[in-house]
Amino acid sequence: MLNKMLLGTLVAFSFSAAANIAVIVNPANNTSVDAEEVVRIYTGRSNAFVAVNLAESSALRSDFDEKGVGRSSSQLKAHWSKLVFTGKGTPPAELASEAEVIEFVAANPKAIGYINADKATAAVKIVHTIK
Protein backbone atom coordinates (compact mmCIF):
# COMPACT_ATOMS: atom_id res chain seq x y z
CA MET A 1 0.00 0.00 0.00
CA LEU A 2 2.78 2.43 0.91
CA ASN A 3 4.57 1.65 -2.36
CA LYS A 4 1.43 2.53 -4.33
CA MET A 5 1.12 5.84 -2.49
CA LEU A 6 4.75 6.69 -3.14
CA LEU A 7 4.43 5.76 -6.80
CA GLY A 8 1.31 7.92 -7.14
CA THR A 9 3.08 10.85 -5.52
CA LEU A 10 6.11 10.49 -7.82
CA VAL A 11 3.90 10.29 -10.90
CA ALA A 12 1.98 13.40 -9.81
CA PHE A 13 5.19 15.36 -9.23
CA SER A 14 6.66 14.19 -12.53
CA PHE A 15 3.53 15.27 -14.37
CA SER A 16 3.38 18.70 -12.77
CA ALA A 17 7.08 19.32 -13.36
CA ALA A 18 6.81 18.41 -17.04
CA ALA A 19 3.63 20.36 -17.81
CA ASN A 20 3.81 23.71 -19.53
CA ILE A 21 2.04 26.55 -17.75
CA ALA A 22 -0.21 28.74 -19.90
CA VAL A 23 -0.79 32.34 -18.88
CA ILE A 24 -4.30 33.11 -20.08
CA VAL A 25 -6.47 36.16 -20.71
CA ASN A 26 -9.93 36.81 -22.06
CA PRO A 27 -10.00 36.43 -25.87
CA ALA A 28 -11.31 40.01 -26.19
CA ASN A 29 -8.15 41.37 -24.55
CA ASN A 30 -5.53 42.34 -27.14
CA THR A 31 -2.82 43.37 -24.66
CA SER A 32 0.47 41.53 -25.14
CA VAL A 33 2.08 39.85 -22.15
CA ASP A 34 5.71 38.80 -21.88
CA ALA A 35 7.65 37.18 -19.04
CA GLU A 36 8.55 40.54 -17.48
CA GLU A 37 4.92 41.67 -17.48
CA VAL A 38 3.88 38.43 -15.76
CA VAL A 39 6.37 39.20 -12.98
CA ARG A 40 5.10 42.79 -12.69
CA ILE A 41 1.47 41.65 -12.52
CA TYR A 42 2.01 38.92 -9.93
CA THR A 43 4.22 41.11 -7.71
CA GLY A 44 1.82 44.05 -7.72
CA ARG A 45 3.94 46.37 -9.86
CA SER A 46 1.38 46.43 -12.68
CA ASN A 47 -2.36 46.82 -12.49
CA ALA A 48 -2.96 46.26 -16.20
CA PHE A 49 -4.90 43.08 -15.35
CA VAL A 50 -7.03 41.60 -12.59
CA ALA A 51 -4.84 38.65 -11.62
CA VAL A 52 -6.04 35.40 -10.09
CA ASN A 53 -4.01 32.69 -8.39
CA LEU A 54 -4.63 29.05 -7.70
CA ALA A 55 -4.87 27.96 -4.05
CA GLU A 56 -1.63 27.95 -2.04
CA SER A 57 -1.76 24.16 -1.81
CA SER A 58 -1.68 23.77 -5.61
CA ALA A 59 1.47 22.23 -7.11
CA LEU A 60 0.87 24.27 -10.26
CA ARG A 61 0.90 27.47 -8.20
CA SER A 62 4.29 26.53 -6.72
CA ASP A 63 5.62 25.87 -10.23
CA PHE A 64 4.19 29.17 -11.48
CA ASP A 65 5.63 31.13 -8.56
CA GLU A 66 9.10 29.71 -9.14
CA LYS A 67 9.20 29.53 -12.95
CA GLY A 68 6.87 32.38 -13.86
CA VAL A 69 7.55 34.93 -11.13
CA GLY A 70 11.03 33.83 -10.11
CA ARG A 71 10.29 33.55 -6.39
CA SER A 72 9.30 30.78 -4.04
CA SER A 73 5.73 30.71 -2.78
CA SER A 74 6.91 31.74 0.69
CA GLN A 75 8.85 34.70 -0.75
CA LEU A 76 5.77 35.85 -2.65
CA LYS A 77 3.59 35.45 0.43
CA ALA A 78 6.02 37.62 2.43
CA HIS A 79 6.15 40.17 -0.41
CA TRP A 80 2.36 40.45 -0.52
CA SER A 81 2.10 40.61 3.27
CA LYS A 82 4.38 43.64 3.24
CA LEU A 83 2.37 45.33 0.48
CA VAL A 84 -0.91 44.68 2.28
CA PHE A 85 0.48 45.88 5.62
CA THR A 86 1.72 49.14 4.10
CA GLY A 87 -1.50 49.65 2.12
CA LYS A 88 0.30 49.42 -1.21
CA GLY A 89 -1.39 46.41 -2.71
CA THR A 90 -3.86 43.57 -2.64
CA PRO A 91 -2.73 40.08 -3.65
CA PRO A 92 -4.44 38.25 -6.50
CA ALA A 93 -7.64 36.46 -5.55
CA GLU A 94 -7.29 32.72 -5.05
CA LEU A 95 -9.46 30.27 -6.96
CA ALA A 96 -9.80 26.59 -6.06
CA SER A 97 -9.26 25.00 -9.47
CA GLU A 98 -8.04 25.53 -13.00
CA ALA A 99 -11.66 25.26 -14.17
CA GLU A 100 -12.53 28.23 -11.94
CA VAL A 101 -9.58 30.20 -13.35
CA ILE A 102 -10.80 29.53 -16.91
CA GLU A 103 -14.36 30.52 -15.97
CA PHE A 104 -13.21 33.75 -14.25
CA VAL A 105 -10.88 34.78 -17.08
CA ALA A 106 -13.50 33.98 -19.74
CA ALA A 107 -16.03 36.19 -17.93
CA ASN A 108 -13.71 39.16 -17.26
CA PRO A 109 -12.00 41.03 -20.12
CA LYS A 110 -9.30 42.45 -17.79
CA ALA A 111 -8.51 39.13 -16.05
CA ILE A 112 -5.30 37.13 -16.22
CA GLY A 113 -4.54 33.71 -14.76
CA TYR A 114 -2.58 30.54 -15.37
CA ILE A 115 -3.41 26.89 -15.96
CA ASN A 116 -1.77 23.74 -17.28
CA ALA A 117 -1.41 24.43 -21.00
CA ASP A 118 -3.20 21.21 -21.92
CA LYS A 119 -6.35 22.42 -20.12
CA ALA A 120 -6.78 25.59 -22.19
CA THR A 121 -10.11 25.96 -23.96
CA ALA A 122 -11.48 28.26 -26.65
CA ALA A 123 -12.97 30.39 -23.85
CA VAL A 124 -9.52 31.85 -23.08
CA LYS A 125 -6.44 33.00 -24.98
CA ILE A 126 -2.89 31.88 -24.16
CA VAL A 127 -0.60 34.92 -24.13
CA HIS A 128 2.52 33.40 -22.60
CA THR A 129 3.81 29.88 -21.97
CA ILE A 130 6.16 28.92 -19.15
CA LYS A 131 8.14 25.71 -19.57
mmCIF file of C-alpha atoms in Angstrom:
data_model
loop_
_atom_site.group_PDB
_atom_site.id
_atom_site.type_symbol
_atom_site.label_atom_id
_atom_site.label_comp_id
_atom_site.label_asym_id
_atom_site.label_seq_id
_atom_site.Cartn_x
_atom_site.Cartn_y
_atom_site.Cartn_z
ATOM 1 C CA MET A 1 0.000 0.000 0.000
ATOM 2 C CA LEU A 2 2.779 2.427 0.911
ATOM 3 C CA ASN A 3 4.572 1.654 -2.360
ATOM 4 C CA LYS A 4 1.431 2.533 -4.334
ATOM 5 C CA MET A 5 1.115 5.844 -2.494
ATOM 6 C CA LEU A 6 4.754 6.690 -3.141
ATOM 7 C CA LEU A 7 4.427 5.758 -6.805
ATOM 8 C CA GLY A 8 1.312 7.917 -7.140
ATOM 9 C CA THR A 9 3.082 10.853 -5.522
ATOM 10 C CA LEU A 10 6.106 10.490 -7.815
ATOM 11 C CA VAL A 11 3.901 10.290 -10.901
ATOM 12 C CA ALA A 12 1.984 13.402 -9.811
ATOM 13 C CA PHE A 13 5.191 15.364 -9.229
ATOM 14 C CA SER A 14 6.659 14.191 -12.532
ATOM 15 C CA PHE A 15 3.535 15.272 -14.375
ATOM 16 C CA SER A 16 3.379 18.705 -12.773
ATOM 17 C CA ALA A 17 7.077 19.321 -13.361
ATOM 18 C CA ALA A 18 6.807 18.407 -17.040
ATOM 19 C CA ALA A 19 3.629 20.357 -17.809
ATOM 20 C CA ASN A 20 3.807 23.714 -19.530
ATOM 21 C CA ILE A 21 2.038 26.549 -17.752
ATOM 22 C CA ALA A 22 -0.205 28.738 -19.900
ATOM 23 C CA VAL A 23 -0.789 32.340 -18.879
ATOM 24 C CA ILE A 24 -4.300 33.115 -20.081
ATOM 25 C CA VAL A 25 -6.470 36.159 -20.711
ATOM 26 C CA ASN A 26 -9.929 36.814 -22.058
ATOM 27 C CA PRO A 27 -10.002 36.432 -25.873
ATOM 28 C CA ALA A 28 -11.314 40.010 -26.189
ATOM 29 C CA ASN A 29 -8.152 41.371 -24.548
ATOM 30 C CA ASN A 30 -5.530 42.344 -27.137
ATOM 31 C CA THR A 31 -2.822 43.368 -24.657
ATOM 32 C CA SER A 32 0.466 41.528 -25.139
ATOM 33 C CA VAL A 33 2.076 39.852 -22.146
ATOM 34 C CA ASP A 34 5.712 38.801 -21.882
ATOM 35 C CA ALA A 35 7.652 37.179 -19.045
ATOM 36 C CA GLU A 36 8.549 40.538 -17.475
ATOM 37 C CA GLU A 37 4.921 41.672 -17.483
ATOM 38 C CA VAL A 38 3.881 38.426 -15.763
ATOM 39 C CA VAL A 39 6.369 39.195 -12.978
ATOM 40 C CA ARG A 40 5.104 42.788 -12.693
ATOM 41 C CA ILE A 41 1.471 41.647 -12.521
ATOM 42 C CA TYR A 42 2.012 38.920 -9.931
ATOM 43 C CA THR A 43 4.220 41.112 -7.713
ATOM 44 C CA GLY A 44 1.821 44.054 -7.718
ATOM 45 C CA ARG A 45 3.941 46.367 -9.857
ATOM 46 C CA SER A 46 1.379 46.431 -12.679
ATOM 47 C CA ASN A 47 -2.355 46.824 -12.490
ATOM 48 C CA ALA A 48 -2.957 46.256 -16.197
ATOM 49 C CA PHE A 49 -4.903 43.083 -15.346
ATOM 50 C CA VAL A 50 -7.029 41.598 -12.592
ATOM 51 C CA ALA A 51 -4.836 38.653 -11.615
ATOM 52 C CA VAL A 52 -6.039 35.404 -10.086
ATOM 53 C CA ASN A 53 -4.014 32.689 -8.390
ATOM 54 C CA LEU A 54 -4.634 29.050 -7.697
ATOM 55 C CA ALA A 55 -4.866 27.962 -4.051
ATOM 56 C CA GLU A 56 -1.631 27.952 -2.042
ATOM 57 C CA SER A 57 -1.761 24.160 -1.813
ATOM 58 C CA SER A 58 -1.682 23.772 -5.606
ATOM 59 C CA ALA A 59 1.467 22.232 -7.105
ATOM 60 C CA LEU A 60 0.865 24.275 -10.256
ATOM 61 C CA ARG A 61 0.901 27.468 -8.196
ATOM 62 C CA SER A 62 4.287 26.533 -6.725
ATOM 63 C CA ASP A 63 5.619 25.867 -10.230
ATOM 64 C CA PHE A 64 4.192 29.169 -11.481
ATOM 65 C CA ASP A 65 5.627 31.135 -8.558
ATOM 66 C CA GLU A 66 9.099 29.710 -9.140
ATOM 67 C CA LYS A 67 9.198 29.533 -12.948
ATOM 68 C CA GLY A 68 6.869 32.382 -13.863
ATOM 69 C CA VAL A 69 7.548 34.927 -11.132
ATOM 70 C CA GLY A 70 11.035 33.827 -10.107
ATOM 71 C CA ARG A 71 10.293 33.548 -6.394
ATOM 72 C CA SER A 72 9.297 30.779 -4.043
ATOM 73 C CA SER A 73 5.732 30.710 -2.778
ATOM 74 C CA SER A 74 6.912 31.740 0.694
ATOM 75 C CA GLN A 75 8.851 34.697 -0.746
ATOM 76 C CA LEU A 76 5.774 35.854 -2.646
ATOM 77 C CA LYS A 77 3.595 35.453 0.433
ATOM 78 C CA ALA A 78 6.018 37.623 2.428
ATOM 79 C CA HIS A 79 6.146 40.168 -0.406
ATOM 80 C CA TRP A 80 2.357 40.452 -0.523
ATOM 81 C CA SER A 81 2.097 40.607 3.273
ATOM 82 C CA LYS A 82 4.383 43.639 3.237
ATOM 83 C CA LEU A 83 2.366 45.335 0.482
ATOM 84 C CA VAL A 84 -0.912 44.681 2.275
ATOM 85 C CA PHE A 85 0.480 45.884 5.623
ATOM 86 C CA THR A 86 1.717 49.140 4.096
ATOM 87 C CA GLY A 87 -1.498 49.650 2.122
ATOM 88 C CA LYS A 88 0.305 49.424 -1.211
ATOM 89 C CA GLY A 89 -1.388 46.409 -2.708
ATOM 90 C CA THR A 90 -3.862 43.570 -2.644
ATOM 91 C CA PRO A 91 -2.734 40.079 -3.654
ATOM 92 C CA PRO A 92 -4.436 38.247 -6.504
ATOM 93 C CA ALA A 93 -7.645 36.465 -5.546
ATOM 94 C CA GLU A 94 -7.291 32.717 -5.049
ATOM 95 C CA LEU A 95 -9.456 30.271 -6.956
ATOM 96 C CA ALA A 96 -9.801 26.594 -6.064
ATOM 97 C CA SER A 97 -9.265 24.998 -9.473
ATOM 98 C CA GLU A 98 -8.040 25.535 -12.999
ATOM 99 C CA ALA A 99 -11.658 25.259 -14.175
ATOM 100 C CA GLU A 100 -12.526 28.233 -11.940
ATOM 101 C CA VAL A 101 -9.583 30.196 -13.355
ATOM 102 C CA ILE A 102 -10.796 29.527 -16.905
ATOM 103 C CA GLU A 103 -14.356 30.521 -15.969
ATOM 104 C CA PHE A 104 -13.207 33.746 -14.255
ATOM 105 C CA VAL A 105 -10.876 34.780 -17.080
ATOM 106 C CA ALA A 106 -13.496 33.975 -19.735
ATOM 107 C CA ALA A 107 -16.028 36.186 -17.934
ATOM 108 C CA ASN A 108 -13.709 39.160 -17.256
ATOM 109 C CA PRO A 109 -12.002 41.026 -20.117
ATOM 110 C CA LYS A 110 -9.297 42.447 -17.791
ATOM 111 C CA ALA A 111 -8.512 39.135 -16.046
ATOM 112 C CA ILE A 112 -5.303 37.125 -16.219
ATOM 113 C CA GLY A 113 -4.540 33.714 -14.760
ATOM 114 C CA TYR A 114 -2.580 30.541 -15.373
ATOM 115 C CA ILE A 115 -3.406 26.889 -15.962
ATOM 116 C CA ASN A 116 -1.774 23.736 -17.283
ATOM 117 C CA ALA A 117 -1.412 24.426 -20.998
ATOM 118 C CA ASP A 118 -3.197 21.208 -21.921
ATOM 119 C CA LYS A 119 -6.346 22.418 -20.121
ATOM 120 C CA ALA A 120 -6.779 25.587 -22.194
ATOM 121 C CA THR A 121 -10.108 25.957 -23.965
ATOM 122 C CA ALA A 122 -11.478 28.262 -26.650
ATOM 123 C CA ALA A 123 -12.969 30.390 -23.850
ATOM 124 C CA VAL A 124 -9.517 31.848 -23.075
ATOM 125 C CA LYS A 125 -6.441 33.003 -24.977
ATOM 126 C CA ILE A 126 -2.893 31.882 -24.159
ATOM 127 C CA VAL A 127 -0.600 34.924 -24.133
ATOM 128 C CA HIS A 128 2.520 33.399 -22.603
ATOM 129 C CA THR A 129 3.811 29.884 -21.974
ATOM 130 C CA ILE A 130 6.156 28.924 -19.152
ATOM 131 C CA LYS A 131 8.138 25.708 -19.571
#
